[in-house]
């Protein structure tokens, strides 16, 4: 029996994010991106297997410390509130609340009120 592929592709990321109000697919730095009211909250890196996700530093650092195979940084992102996500190793269940957190980083308050925060 072949090994089951763990991870997701960017089409799945788009499907998960489409549940968030006014999420649009666009481009950023020449790659496919997710935006809310023209503000970037996630984008696919050029390698096609890495997601750039906007998150607070404290969340980013926690993710990297607890699951470095999935979440990581390059020197370029060190001073920015973004984390890199290995799509070949992340699950939809793990990524879904992080997409919402990322969306909340850029969505206007009025728009956020249309979607109650996830219970953790």
Protein backbone atom coordinates (compact mmCIF):
# COMPACT_ATOMS: atom_id res chain seq x y z
CA UNK A 1 0.00 0.00 0.00
CA UNK A 2 1.53 3.37 -0.97
CA UNK A 3 2.23 5.87 1.80
CA UNK A 4 -0.52 8.42 2.22
CA UNK A 5 0.66 11.91 1.33
CA UNK A 6 0.59 14.17 4.33
CA UNK A 7 0.11 17.83 3.71
CA UNK A 8 -2.02 19.98 1.47
CA UNK A 9 -1.69 21.99 -1.71
CA UNK A 10 -2.35 25.68 -2.30
CA UNK A 11 -5.78 24.94 -3.79
CA UNK A 12 -6.75 23.54 -0.39
CA UNK A 13 -5.38 26.67 1.29
CA UNK A 14 -7.57 28.79 -1.00
CA UNK A 15 -10.61 26.63 -0.24
CA UNK A 16 -10.03 26.93 3.54
CA UNK A 17 -9.49 30.69 3.35
CA UNK A 18 -12.54 31.25 1.15
CA UNK A 19 -14.70 30.77 4.26
CA UNK A 20 -13.34 34.06 5.62
CA UNK A 21 -15.31 37.18 4.60
CA UNK A 22 -14.04 39.09 1.56
CA UNK A 23 -11.02 36.86 1.02
CA UNK A 24 -9.73 37.30 -2.51
CA UNK A 25 -7.11 35.49 -4.54
CA UNK A 26 -4.58 37.86 -6.07
CA UNK A 27 -0.83 38.08 -6.49
CA UNK A 28 2.08 39.27 -4.41
CA UNK A 29 5.74 39.20 -5.45
CA UNK A 30 4.69 37.31 -8.57
CA UNK A 31 3.00 34.43 -6.74
CA UNK A 32 -0.59 33.61 -5.86
CA UNK A 33 -1.72 35.36 -2.70
CA UNK A 34 -4.68 35.68 -0.36
CA UNK A 35 -5.87 39.15 0.54
CA UNK A 36 -8.69 40.88 2.33
CA UNK A 37 -9.54 44.33 1.01
CA UNK A 38 -6.25 44.34 -0.90
CA UNK A 39 -4.19 43.57 2.22
CA UNK A 40 -1.96 40.50 2.10
CA UNK A 41 -2.35 37.81 4.73
CA UNK A 42 -0.89 34.77 2.94
CA UNK A 43 0.99 33.92 -0.23
CA UNK A 44 2.59 30.98 -1.93
CA UNK A 45 6.37 31.14 -2.23
CA UNK A 46 8.09 30.53 -5.51
CA UNK A 47 8.90 26.91 -4.63
CA UNK A 48 5.19 26.03 -4.67
CA UNK A 49 5.42 24.10 -1.38
CA UNK A 50 5.78 26.94 1.13
CA UNK A 51 3.12 29.29 2.42
CA UNK A 52 4.02 32.71 3.83
CA UNK A 53 1.53 33.48 6.60
CA UNK A 54 1.16 36.75 8.51
CA UNK A 55 1.04 36.08 12.26
CA UNK A 56 2.05 37.89 15.44
CA UNK A 57 5.65 37.29 16.49
CA UNK A 58 4.60 35.44 19.65
CA UNK A 59 2.43 33.00 17.66
CA UNK A 60 5.13 32.56 15.04
CA UNK A 61 7.79 31.82 17.63
CA UNK A 62 5.55 29.32 19.42
CA UNK A 63 4.80 27.46 16.19
CA UNK A 64 8.47 27.24 15.21
CA UNK A 65 9.51 26.07 18.68
CA UNK A 66 6.85 23.36 18.81
CA UNK A 67 6.79 22.09 15.23
CA UNK A 68 9.95 23.10 13.33
CA UNK A 69 9.35 20.52 10.57
CA UNK A 70 6.20 22.41 9.55
CA UNK A 71 6.90 26.01 10.61
CA UNK A 72 10.16 27.83 9.97
CA UNK A 73 11.82 31.10 8.94
CA UNK A 74 14.48 32.30 6.60
CA UNK A 75 16.71 35.25 7.45
CA UNK A 76 14.57 37.45 5.20
CA UNK A 77 11.48 37.06 7.42
CA UNK A 78 13.26 37.32 10.79
CA UNK A 79 12.17 40.92 11.45
CA UNK A 80 8.70 40.62 9.92
CA UNK A 81 5.53 39.14 11.43
CA UNK A 82 5.40 36.16 9.07
CA UNK A 83 6.00 32.44 9.40
CA UNK A 84 6.78 29.98 6.62
CA UNK A 85 4.63 26.86 6.46
CA UNK A 86 5.74 23.66 4.74
CA UNK A 87 2.56 22.69 2.88
CA UNK A 88 3.83 19.16 2.30
CA UNK A 89 3.81 18.57 6.07
CA UNK A 90 0.93 20.66 7.46
CA UNK A 91 -2.63 19.38 7.82
CA UNK A 92 -5.79 21.29 6.98
CA UNK A 93 -6.88 20.97 10.61
CA UNK A 94 -3.67 22.62 11.83
CA UNK A 95 -3.68 25.34 9.18
CA UNK A 96 -7.35 26.41 9.35
CA UNK A 97 -7.19 28.37 12.64
CA UNK A 98 -3.87 29.90 11.60
CA UNK A 99 -5.40 31.17 8.35
CA UNK A 100 -8.14 32.82 10.35
CA UNK A 101 -5.61 34.37 12.74
CA UNK A 102 -3.67 35.65 9.75
CA UNK A 103 -6.85 37.05 8.16
CA UNK A 104 -7.63 38.87 11.44
CA UNK A 105 -4.21 40.54 11.30
CA UNK A 106 -5.30 42.59 8.28
CA UNK A 107 -9.11 42.53 8.15
CA UNK A 108 -10.88 45.71 9.31
CA UNK A 109 -12.68 45.46 12.66
CA UNK A 110 -16.13 45.79 11.09
CA UNK A 111 -15.39 42.86 8.84
CA UNK A 112 -14.01 40.80 11.72
CA UNK A 113 -17.27 41.32 13.60
CA UNK A 114 -19.02 39.36 10.85
CA UNK A 115 -17.08 36.31 11.96
CA UNK A 116 -16.90 35.49 15.67
CA UNK A 117 -13.43 34.39 16.80
CA UNK A 118 -12.71 30.66 16.87
CA UNK A 119 -12.98 29.04 20.29
CA UNK A 120 -9.70 27.47 21.33
